[in-house]
Amino acid sequence: MDASGFIAGRMRFGGSIAVVSIAVSFFVMIIAVSVSSGFRQEIRDGISSCTGDIQLMPVDMNWISEDSPVSAVPGYLGAIDSLPGVSSVSPAVYRAGIIKKDGEIHGAVFKGVENAPSVAAGADSVKLGVSIPSRLATLLGLSPGDRMLTYFIGEAVKVRNFNVVSVYEGVMDNSDELVVIADIKDLQRLNGWDENEVSMLEVSLAPHARDAASMSRITAEIGEIVLERQGDDEDTLIPTSVMDRYPQIFDWLSLLDFNVFVILILMTVVAGFNMVSGLLIMLFRNIPTIGTLKSLGMTDRMIAKVFLRVSSKVVLKGMLAGNALALAFCLIQGRTHLIRLNPENYFVSFVPVHVNVPAVIAADIAAFAVILLILLIPCLFISRIDPSKTVRAQ
């Protein structure tokens, strides 16, 4: 039997303060990692559902008139759809409009898509059904069931009286880009286009391909496909990723990730030095025991191993408690959205949480290893204990 393990099994660290400190530190770390991952997933999914991850738009894209349609089925569509990481390629029609309600007016961008949420929400019998962002609903006092008079400016002014089917909360609500979701056929009729004429193509990526490196790579590959396979009679489309269109949002996410990294370092250091103080107290209380073990022939390294084993059990106990509390919090917040946020500052109306299991495990392992390394510092005290003095004093 390993002597250090036998002795460590009969020693007690003493006190629950260290366990509580470790638990709080790991709780904060896991919450920070989960919230950061939640923001990234919520915002990226929100932007992707609104605009796609990569937009293929014409050079002369015109949001106001109906003069620049492109083909919904270019010859290279299959090559793009088969790229690794590409989930789907969907046609979309965009048209800017001016909405009027009780003397109030506000601009918005109408987006026509296939299987529009406004129609899926239960409005097969409702003509010109639309889904509007919550901010627009607040600005103009609109709610489901209301009529929404809209003017479209082009070669001639066109008027449509849309029916509000639903209100959605989007990550772009706090910007000037208020997007009204409509059925693609309604906007094609508005522009006088046939079913194969659209404003652009939107490429949606698989969740694992939405990181910066993958998105940049796929955008470049799509650009190469367009240049190489574009027909003489086809419009030139330029691929643009959401990271290029909304750099301020992704810069904010990068800053959030940096803040999380700082939190992880601080919490690890706090937990480590709390354990150092506890271990020093334990060493001072066991000076006679250390002297006795040295007199029996145990080396400083073996004795340090005894105290590190005891300390590691305390760290592990606190880590498990902190993880359990953090996961419980994430479960409650994820289901109830109990903690709310101002979407004008944070893009979403609640604190999003997403338990990224690999990231959580990596944070646990890294923090556990760093804390044990910090605990090597007080173990240097063992080498300064003279067994001849401590045993005589005992």
Short mmCIF file of C-alpha atoms in Angstrom, two decimals:
data_model
loop_
_atom_site.label_atom_id
_atom_site.label_comp_id
_atom_site.label_asym_id
_atom_site.label_seq_id
_atom_site.Cartn_x
_atom_site.Cartn_y
_atom_site.Cartn_z
CA MET A 1 0.00 0.00 0.00
CA ASP A 2 1.15 3.51 -0.79
CA ALA A 3 2.13 5.06 2.55
CA SER A 4 1.27 8.60 1.48
CA GLY A 5 -2.20 7.52 0.39
CA PHE A 6 -2.77 5.65 3.66
CA ILE A 7 -1.79 8.65 5.76
CA ALA A 8 -3.73 11.11 3.57
CA GLY A 9 -6.87 9.00 4.04
CA ARG A 10 -6.70 9.61 7.80
CA MET A 11 -5.99 13.33 7.69
CA ARG A 12 -8.56 16.07 7.62
CA PHE A 13 -8.10 19.47 5.97
CA GLY A 14 -10.25 21.12 8.62
CA GLY A 15 -13.06 23.64 8.20
CA SER A 16 -15.53 24.13 5.41
CA ILE A 17 -14.44 27.65 4.40
CA ALA A 18 -12.03 26.30 1.80
CA VAL A 19 -14.71 24.07 0.26
CA VAL A 20 -17.17 26.97 0.08
CA SER A 21 -14.52 29.23 -1.46
CA ILE A 22 -13.64 26.65 -4.10
CA ALA A 23 -17.34 26.01 -4.82
CA VAL A 24 -18.05 29.73 -5.29
CA SER A 25 -15.04 30.14 -7.58
CA PHE A 26 -16.02 27.21 -9.79
CA PHE A 27 -19.65 28.36 -9.77
CA VAL A 28 -18.62 31.78 -11.11
CA MET A 29 -16.30 30.21 -13.70
CA ILE A 30 -18.92 27.81 -15.09
CA ILE A 31 -21.57 30.56 -15.17
CA ALA A 32 -19.17 32.87 -17.01
CA VAL A 33 -18.34 30.19 -19.60
CA SER A 34 -22.01 29.24 -20.05
CA VAL A 35 -23.22 32.84 -20.39
CA SER A 36 -20.48 33.66 -22.90
CA SER A 37 -21.38 30.57 -24.93
CA GLY A 38 -25.07 31.44 -24.59
CA PHE A 39 -24.58 34.96 -25.92
CA ARG A 40 -22.54 33.69 -28.83
CA GLN A 41 -25.07 31.01 -29.76
CA GLU A 42 -28.16 33.20 -29.25
CA ILE A 43 -26.79 36.13 -31.25
CA ARG A 44 -25.32 34.04 -34.04
CA ASP A 45 -28.50 31.96 -34.36
CA GLY A 46 -30.60 35.13 -34.30
CA ILE A 47 -28.57 36.80 -37.02
CA SER A 48 -28.47 33.60 -39.06
CA SER A 49 -32.26 33.18 -38.91
CA CYS A 50 -32.70 36.81 -39.92
CA THR A 51 -30.14 37.23 -42.71
CA GLY A 52 -28.37 33.90 -43.19
CA ASP A 53 -24.70 33.40 -42.43
CA ILE A 54 -23.47 34.38 -45.90
CA GLN A 55 -25.38 36.52 -48.37
CA LEU A 56 -24.87 36.26 -52.13
CA MET A 57 -26.03 39.63 -53.43
CA PRO A 58 -25.61 41.51 -56.71
CA VAL A 59 -23.10 44.32 -57.03
CA ASP A 60 -25.91 46.79 -57.77
CA MET A 61 -28.19 45.64 -54.95
CA ASN A 62 -31.13 48.07 -54.70
CA TRP A 63 -33.25 47.97 -51.55
CA ILE A 64 -35.75 50.55 -52.77
CA SER A 65 -36.76 49.65 -56.32
CA GLU A 66 -37.48 46.43 -58.21
CA ASP A 67 -34.80 46.93 -60.86
CA SER A 68 -32.15 44.35 -59.89
CA PRO A 69 -33.52 40.79 -59.60
CA VAL A 70 -31.18 37.79 -59.79
CA SER A 71 -31.85 34.16 -60.55
CA ALA A 72 -32.99 31.99 -57.65
CA VAL A 73 -31.37 28.93 -59.28
CA PRO A 74 -27.96 29.87 -60.75
CA GLY A 75 -25.97 27.11 -62.42
CA TYR A 76 -23.48 26.87 -59.56
CA LEU A 77 -26.16 26.50 -56.84
CA GLY A 78 -25.50 22.77 -56.41
CA ALA A 79 -21.76 23.30 -55.96
CA ILE A 80 -22.39 25.78 -53.12
CA ASP A 81 -25.00 23.56 -51.50
CA SER A 82 -22.57 20.62 -51.43
CA LEU A 83 -19.75 22.51 -49.68
CA PRO A 84 -18.79 21.05 -46.26
CA GLY A 85 -20.38 23.16 -43.54
CA VAL A 86 -23.19 24.54 -45.72
CA SER A 87 -26.61 23.66 -44.34
CA SER A 88 -28.89 25.25 -46.95
CA VAL A 89 -29.12 27.93 -49.62
CA SER A 90 -32.38 29.91 -49.67
CA PRO A 91 -33.70 32.65 -51.96
CA ALA A 92 -34.85 35.93 -50.40
CA VAL A 93 -36.53 39.10 -51.64
CA TYR A 94 -35.78 42.39 -49.89
CA ARG A 95 -37.66 45.64 -50.29
CA ALA A 96 -37.60 48.79 -48.17
CA GLY A 97 -40.95 50.23 -47.16
CA ILE A 98 -42.53 52.97 -45.09
CA ILE A 99 -45.15 51.89 -42.55
CA LYS A 100 -47.90 54.27 -41.45
CA LYS A 101 -50.06 53.84 -38.36
CA ASP A 102 -52.25 56.54 -36.77
CA GLY A 103 -50.17 59.43 -38.08
CA GLU A 104 -46.86 57.73 -37.13
CA ILE A 105 -44.48 56.49 -39.82
CA HIS A 106 -41.39 54.32 -39.66
CA GLY A 107 -39.11 52.69 -42.21
CA ALA A 108 -38.51 48.96 -42.31
CA VAL A 109 -36.97 46.35 -44.57
CA PHE A 110 -39.38 43.68 -45.79
CA LYS A 111 -37.87 40.26 -46.32
CA GLY A 112 -39.69 37.65 -48.35
CA VAL A 113 -38.77 34.05 -47.58
CA GLU A 114 -40.12 30.63 -48.38
CA ASN A 115 -42.17 29.08 -45.56
CA ALA A 116 -42.38 32.44 -43.81
CA PRO A 117 -43.01 32.26 -40.03
CA SER A 118 -46.01 34.54 -40.53
CA VAL A 119 -47.66 31.87 -42.64
CA ALA A 120 -46.46 28.97 -40.50
CA ALA A 121 -47.93 30.72 -37.45
CA GLY A 122 -51.37 29.71 -38.60
CA ALA A 123 -52.40 32.10 -41.29
CA ASP A 124 -52.94 30.11 -44.47
CA SER A 125 -56.22 31.97 -44.89
CA VAL A 126 -54.70 35.39 -44.12
CA LYS A 127 -53.46 37.23 -47.17
CA LEU A 128 -50.35 39.41 -46.94
CA GLY A 129 -49.47 38.02 -43.52
CA VAL A 130 -46.28 39.30 -41.92
CA SER A 131 -44.27 38.82 -38.75
CA ILE A 132 -42.90 42.05 -37.30
CA PRO A 133 -40.04 42.73 -34.83
CA SER A 134 -41.05 43.61 -31.28
CA ARG A 135 -39.39 47.03 -31.46
CA LEU A 136 -41.48 48.00 -34.48
CA ALA A 137 -44.60 46.75 -32.70
CA THR A 138 -43.75 49.00 -29.74
CA LEU A 139 -42.92 52.04 -31.88
CA LEU A 140 -46.16 51.93 -33.85
CA GLY A 141 -48.44 50.21 -31.36
CA LEU A 142 -48.98 47.16 -33.54
CA SER A 143 -50.10 43.73 -32.36
CA PRO A 144 -51.21 40.48 -34.01
CA GLY A 145 -54.45 40.96 -35.89
CA ASP A 146 -53.74 44.60 -36.80
CA ARG A 147 -53.54 45.94 -40.33
CA MET A 148 -50.27 47.56 -41.38
CA LEU A 149 -50.46 50.11 -44.20
CA THR A 150 -47.14 50.24 -46.07
CA TYR A 151 -45.84 52.40 -48.91
CA PHE A 152 -43.12 51.22 -51.30
CA ILE A 153 -41.25 53.90 -53.21
CA GLY A 154 -39.90 53.11 -56.67
CA GLU A 155 -40.76 54.11 -60.21
CA ALA A 156 -44.27 54.36 -58.83
CA VAL A 157 -45.57 54.39 -55.26
CA LYS A 158 -47.16 51.05 -54.36
CA VAL A 159 -49.37 50.53 -51.33
CA ARG A 160 -50.02 47.28 -49.49
CA ASN A 161 -52.14 46.67 -46.41
CA PHE A 162 -50.39 43.83 -44.62
CA ASN A 163 -51.88 41.75 -41.80
CA VAL A 164 -49.77 41.36 -38.65
CA VAL A 165 -49.80 37.66 -37.82
CA SER A 166 -47.11 37.54 -35.15
CA VAL A 167 -44.47 39.55 -33.30
CA TYR A 168 -40.94 38.20 -32.89
CA GLU A 169 -37.94 39.25 -30.82
CA GLY A 170 -34.76 39.46 -32.86
CA VAL A 171 -31.18 40.33 -32.06
CA MET A 172 -31.29 43.17 -34.59
CA ASP A 173 -34.24 44.93 -32.89
CA ASN A 174 -31.95 47.47 -31.25
CA SER A 175 -30.53 48.63 -34.58
CA ASP A 176 -32.01 50.69 -37.37
CA GLU A 177 -32.46 47.51 -39.41
CA LEU A 178 -36.03 46.48 -38.56
CA VAL A 179 -36.86 43.42 -40.65
CA VAL A 180 -40.46 42.47 -41.39
CA ILE A 181 -40.80 38.83 -42.45
CA ALA A 182 -43.25 38.22 -45.30
CA ASP A 183 -44.01 35.47 -47.78
CA ILE A 184 -41.64 35.53 -50.73
CA LYS A 185 -44.49 35.30 -53.25
CA ASP A 186 -46.10 38.47 -51.87
CA LEU A 187 -42.92 40.48 -52.43
CA GLN A 188 -42.30 38.92 -55.83
CA ARG A 189 -45.76 40.06 -56.91
CA LEU A 190 -45.06 43.48 -55.42
CA ASN A 191 -41.91 43.80 -57.55
CA GLY A 192 -43.50 42.25 -60.64
CA TRP A 193 -41.03 39.34 -60.61
CA ASP A 194 -41.62 35.70 -61.47
CA GLU A 195 -40.94 32.86 -59.04
CA ASN A 196 -37.30 32.48 -60.14
CA GLU A 197 -36.40 36.13 -59.57
CA VAL A 198 -35.12 37.15 -56.14
CA SER A 199 -32.98 39.84 -54.49
CA MET A 200 -30.25 37.51 -53.23
CA LEU A 201 -29.36 34.04 -52.03
CA GLU A 202 -28.72 33.37 -48.34
CA VAL A 203 -26.40 30.59 -47.23
CA SER A 204 -27.00 29.03 -43.81
CA LEU A 205 -24.12 27.18 -42.18
CA ALA A 206 -24.16 24.24 -39.82
CA PRO A 207 -23.64 25.22 -36.14
CA HIS A 208 -20.10 23.79 -36.09
CA ALA A 209 -19.14 25.97 -39.08
CA ARG A 210 -20.14 29.33 -37.60
CA ASP A 211 -16.78 30.14 -36.05
CA ALA A 212 -14.74 32.94 -37.60
CA ALA A 213 -12.23 30.69 -39.36
CA SER A 214 -14.82 28.37 -40.92
CA MET A 215 -17.06 31.24 -42.00
CA SER A 216 -14.16 33.06 -43.68
CA ARG A 217 -13.05 29.87 -45.43
CA ILE A 218 -16.52 29.03 -46.74
CA THR A 219 -17.11 32.62 -47.88
CA ALA A 220 -13.87 32.50 -49.88
CA GLU A 221 -14.81 29.09 -51.37
CA ILE A 222 -18.22 30.40 -52.43
CA GLY A 223 -16.56 33.41 -54.06
CA GLU A 224 -14.27 31.10 -56.05
CA ILE A 225 -17.20 28.94 -57.18
CA VAL A 226 -19.12 32.00 -58.39
CA LEU A 227 -16.14 33.32 -60.36
CA GLU A 228 -15.28 29.95 -61.92
CA ARG A 229 -18.78 28.64 -62.75
CA GLN A 230 -20.77 31.78 -63.43
CA GLY A 231 -22.52 31.71 -66.81
CA ASP A 232 -22.23 34.54 -69.32
CA ASP A 233 -25.88 35.46 -68.86
CA GLU A 234 -25.85 35.19 -65.05
CA ASP A 235 -25.53 38.11 -62.65
CA THR A 236 -22.34 38.52 -60.66
CA LEU A 237 -23.05 37.81 -56.99
CA ILE A 238 -20.71 38.82 -54.17
CA PRO A 239 -20.58 36.63 -51.02
CA THR A 240 -20.59 38.61 -47.77
CA SER A 241 -20.54 36.99 -44.32
CA VAL A 242 -22.45 38.32 -41.33
CA MET A 243 -19.10 39.00 -39.64
CA ASP A 244 -18.34 41.50 -42.38
CA ARG A 245 -21.83 43.00 -42.30
CA TYR A 246 -22.06 43.35 -38.51
CA PRO A 247 -18.46 43.65 -37.26
CA GLN A 248 -19.53 45.64 -34.19
CA ILE A 249 -21.60 42.72 -32.88
CA PHE A 250 -18.80 40.20 -33.30
CA ASP A 251 -16.28 42.63 -31.79
CA TRP A 252 -18.57 42.83 -28.78
CA LEU A 253 -18.66 39.02 -28.56
CA SER A 254 -14.85 38.92 -28.72
CA LEU A 255 -14.67 41.45 -25.88
CA LEU A 256 -17.08 39.31 -23.89
CA ASP A 257 -14.87 36.26 -24.42
CA PHE A 258 -11.85 38.26 -23.21
CA ASN A 259 -13.77 39.27 -20.07
CA VAL A 260 -14.63 35.63 -19.42
CA PHE A 261 -10.94 34.71 -19.77
CA VAL A 262 -10.06 37.36 -17.16
CA ILE A 263 -12.78 36.02 -14.83
CA LEU A 264 -11.42 32.48 -15.17
CA ILE A 265 -7.92 33.65 -14.22
CA LEU A 266 -9.13 35.72 -11.25
CA MET A 267 -11.37 32.98 -9.86
CA THR A 268 -8.63 30.39 -10.23
CA VAL A 269 -6.13 32.63 -8.41
CA VAL A 270 -8.65 33.42 -5.65
CA ALA A 271 -9.46 29.74 -5.16
CA GLY A 272 -5.77 28.83 -5.25
CA PHE A 273 -4.71 31.32 -2.60
CA ASN A 274 -7.64 30.42 -0.36
CA MET A 275 -6.41 26.86 -0.54
CA VAL A 276 -2.84 28.05 0.16
CA SER A 277 -3.95 29.72 3.39
CA GLY A 278 -5.87 26.59 4.41
CA LEU A 279 -2.94 24.34 3.61
CA LEU A 280 -0.51 26.53 5.56
CA ILE A 281 -2.76 26.31 8.63
CA MET A 282 -2.89 22.55 8.18
CA LEU A 283 0.90 22.36 7.92
CA PHE A 284 1.42 24.47 11.05
CA ARG A 285 -0.98 22.27 12.99
CA ASN A 286 0.84 19.13 11.87
CA ILE A 287 4.47 20.20 12.41
CA PRO A 288 5.03 17.41 15.00
CA THR A 289 3.47 14.88 12.59
CA ILE A 290 5.75 16.05 9.80
CA GLY A 291 8.77 15.72 12.09
CA THR A 292 7.71 12.20 13.07
CA LEU A 293 7.26 11.16 9.44
CA LYS A 294 10.70 12.54 8.58
CA SER A 295 12.27 10.64 11.47
CA LEU A 296 10.63 7.45 10.14
CA GLY A 297 12.41 7.96 6.84
CA MET A 298 9.81 9.68 4.65
CA THR A 299 11.22 12.20 2.22
CA ASP A 300 10.01 15.76 1.84
CA ARG A 301 8.45 14.81 -1.49
CA MET A 302 6.45 11.94 0.01
CA ILE A 303 5.21 14.14 2.88
CA ALA A 304 4.23 16.90 0.44
CA LYS A 305 2.34 14.26 -1.53
CA VAL A 306 0.33 13.45 1.62
CA PHE A 307 -0.81 17.04 2.09
CA LEU A 308 -1.42 17.55 -1.64
CA ARG A 309 -3.69 14.51 -1.67
CA VAL A 310 -5.71 15.88 1.21
CA SER A 311 -5.91 19.29 -0.47
CA SER A 312 -6.86 17.83 -3.85
CA LYS A 313 -9.85 16.09 -2.23
CA VAL A 314 -11.01 19.46 -0.88
CA VAL A 315 -10.55 21.09 -4.30
CA LEU A 316 -12.41 18.25 -6.00
CA LYS A 317 -15.27 18.45 -3.50
CA GLY A 318 -15.60 22.21 -3.99
CA MET A 319 -15.32 21.83 -7.77
CA LEU A 320 -18.15 19.27 -7.88
CA ALA A 321 -20.34 21.41 -5.64
CA GLY A 322 -19.69 24.53 -7.74
CA ASN A 323 -20.40 22.65 -10.96
CA ALA A 324 -23.65 21.22 -9.61
CA LEU A 325 -24.88 24.65 -8.48
CA ALA A 326 -23.86 26.26 -11.79
CA LEU A 327 -25.60 23.57 -13.86
CA ALA A 328 -28.75 23.95 -11.75
CA PHE A 329 -28.68 27.71 -12.31
CA CYS A 330 -28.22 27.23 -16.06
CA LEU A 331 -31.14 24.79 -16.17
CA ILE A 332 -33.45 27.21 -14.33
CA GLN A 333 -32.34 30.27 -16.34
CA GLY A 334 -32.54 28.39 -19.63
CA ARG A 335 -36.13 27.34 -19.00
CA THR A 336 -37.54 30.41 -17.25
CA HIS A 337 -35.36 33.33 -18.51
CA LEU A 338 -35.62 34.60 -14.94
CA ILE A 339 -32.84 37.19 -15.26
CA ARG A 340 -33.78 39.80 -17.85
CA LEU A 341 -31.65 42.24 -19.86
CA ASN A 342 -32.18 45.42 -21.80
CA PRO A 343 -32.00 44.33 -25.47
CA GLU A 344 -30.89 47.82 -26.50
CA ASN A 345 -27.58 47.18 -24.72
CA TYR A 346 -27.20 43.40 -24.90
CA PHE A 347 -29.01 42.43 -28.17
CA VAL A 348 -31.19 39.92 -26.27
CA SER A 349 -33.89 40.40 -23.64
CA PHE A 350 -32.61 37.77 -21.17
CA VAL A 351 -29.36 36.26 -19.96
CA PRO A 352 -28.74 33.37 -22.39
CA VAL A 353 -26.97 30.29 -21.09
CA HIS A 354 -25.57 27.38 -23.03
CA VAL A 355 -23.67 24.62 -21.28
CA ASN A 356 -20.77 24.00 -23.61
CA VAL A 357 -19.65 20.68 -22.13
CA PRO A 358 -16.12 20.61 -23.68
CA ALA A 359 -15.51 24.22 -22.54
CA VAL A 360 -16.77 23.47 -19.02
CA ILE A 361 -14.59 20.36 -18.74
CA ALA A 362 -11.58 22.27 -20.07
CA ALA A 363 -12.15 25.09 -17.54
CA ASP A 364 -12.47 22.55 -14.69
CA ILE A 365 -9.31 20.67 -15.64
CA ALA A 366 -7.25 23.82 -16.18
CA ALA A 367 -8.38 25.43 -12.92
CA PHE A 368 -7.85 22.20 -10.96
CA ALA A 369 -4.30 21.84 -12.36
CA VAL A 370 -3.40 25.49 -11.67
CA ILE A 371 -4.69 25.30 -8.09
CA LEU A 372 -2.59 22.19 -7.40
CA LEU A 373 0.46 23.94 -8.85
CA ILE A 374 -0.15 26.91 -6.55
CA LEU A 375 -0.37 24.49 -3.62
CA LEU A 376 3.22 23.42 -4.29
CA ILE A 377 4.33 26.78 -2.84
CA PRO A 378 3.36 26.12 0.81
CA CYS A 379 4.72 22.57 0.52
CA LEU A 380 8.21 24.11 0.39
CA PHE A 381 7.68 24.79 4.11
CA ILE A 382 8.05 21.04 4.76
CA SER A 383 11.75 21.04 3.87
CA ARG A 384 12.45 23.63 6.60
CA ILE A 385 11.11 21.46 9.42
CA ASP A 386 13.88 19.80 11.52
CA PRO A 387 12.63 16.47 12.90
CA SER A 388 15.14 16.55 15.79
CA LYS A 389 13.55 19.75 17.13
CA THR A 390 9.91 18.93 16.45
CA VAL A 391 10.02 15.41 17.87
CA ARG A 392 11.86 16.64 21.00
CA ALA A 393 9.35 19.45 21.37
CA GLN A 394 6.49 17.04 21.07
#
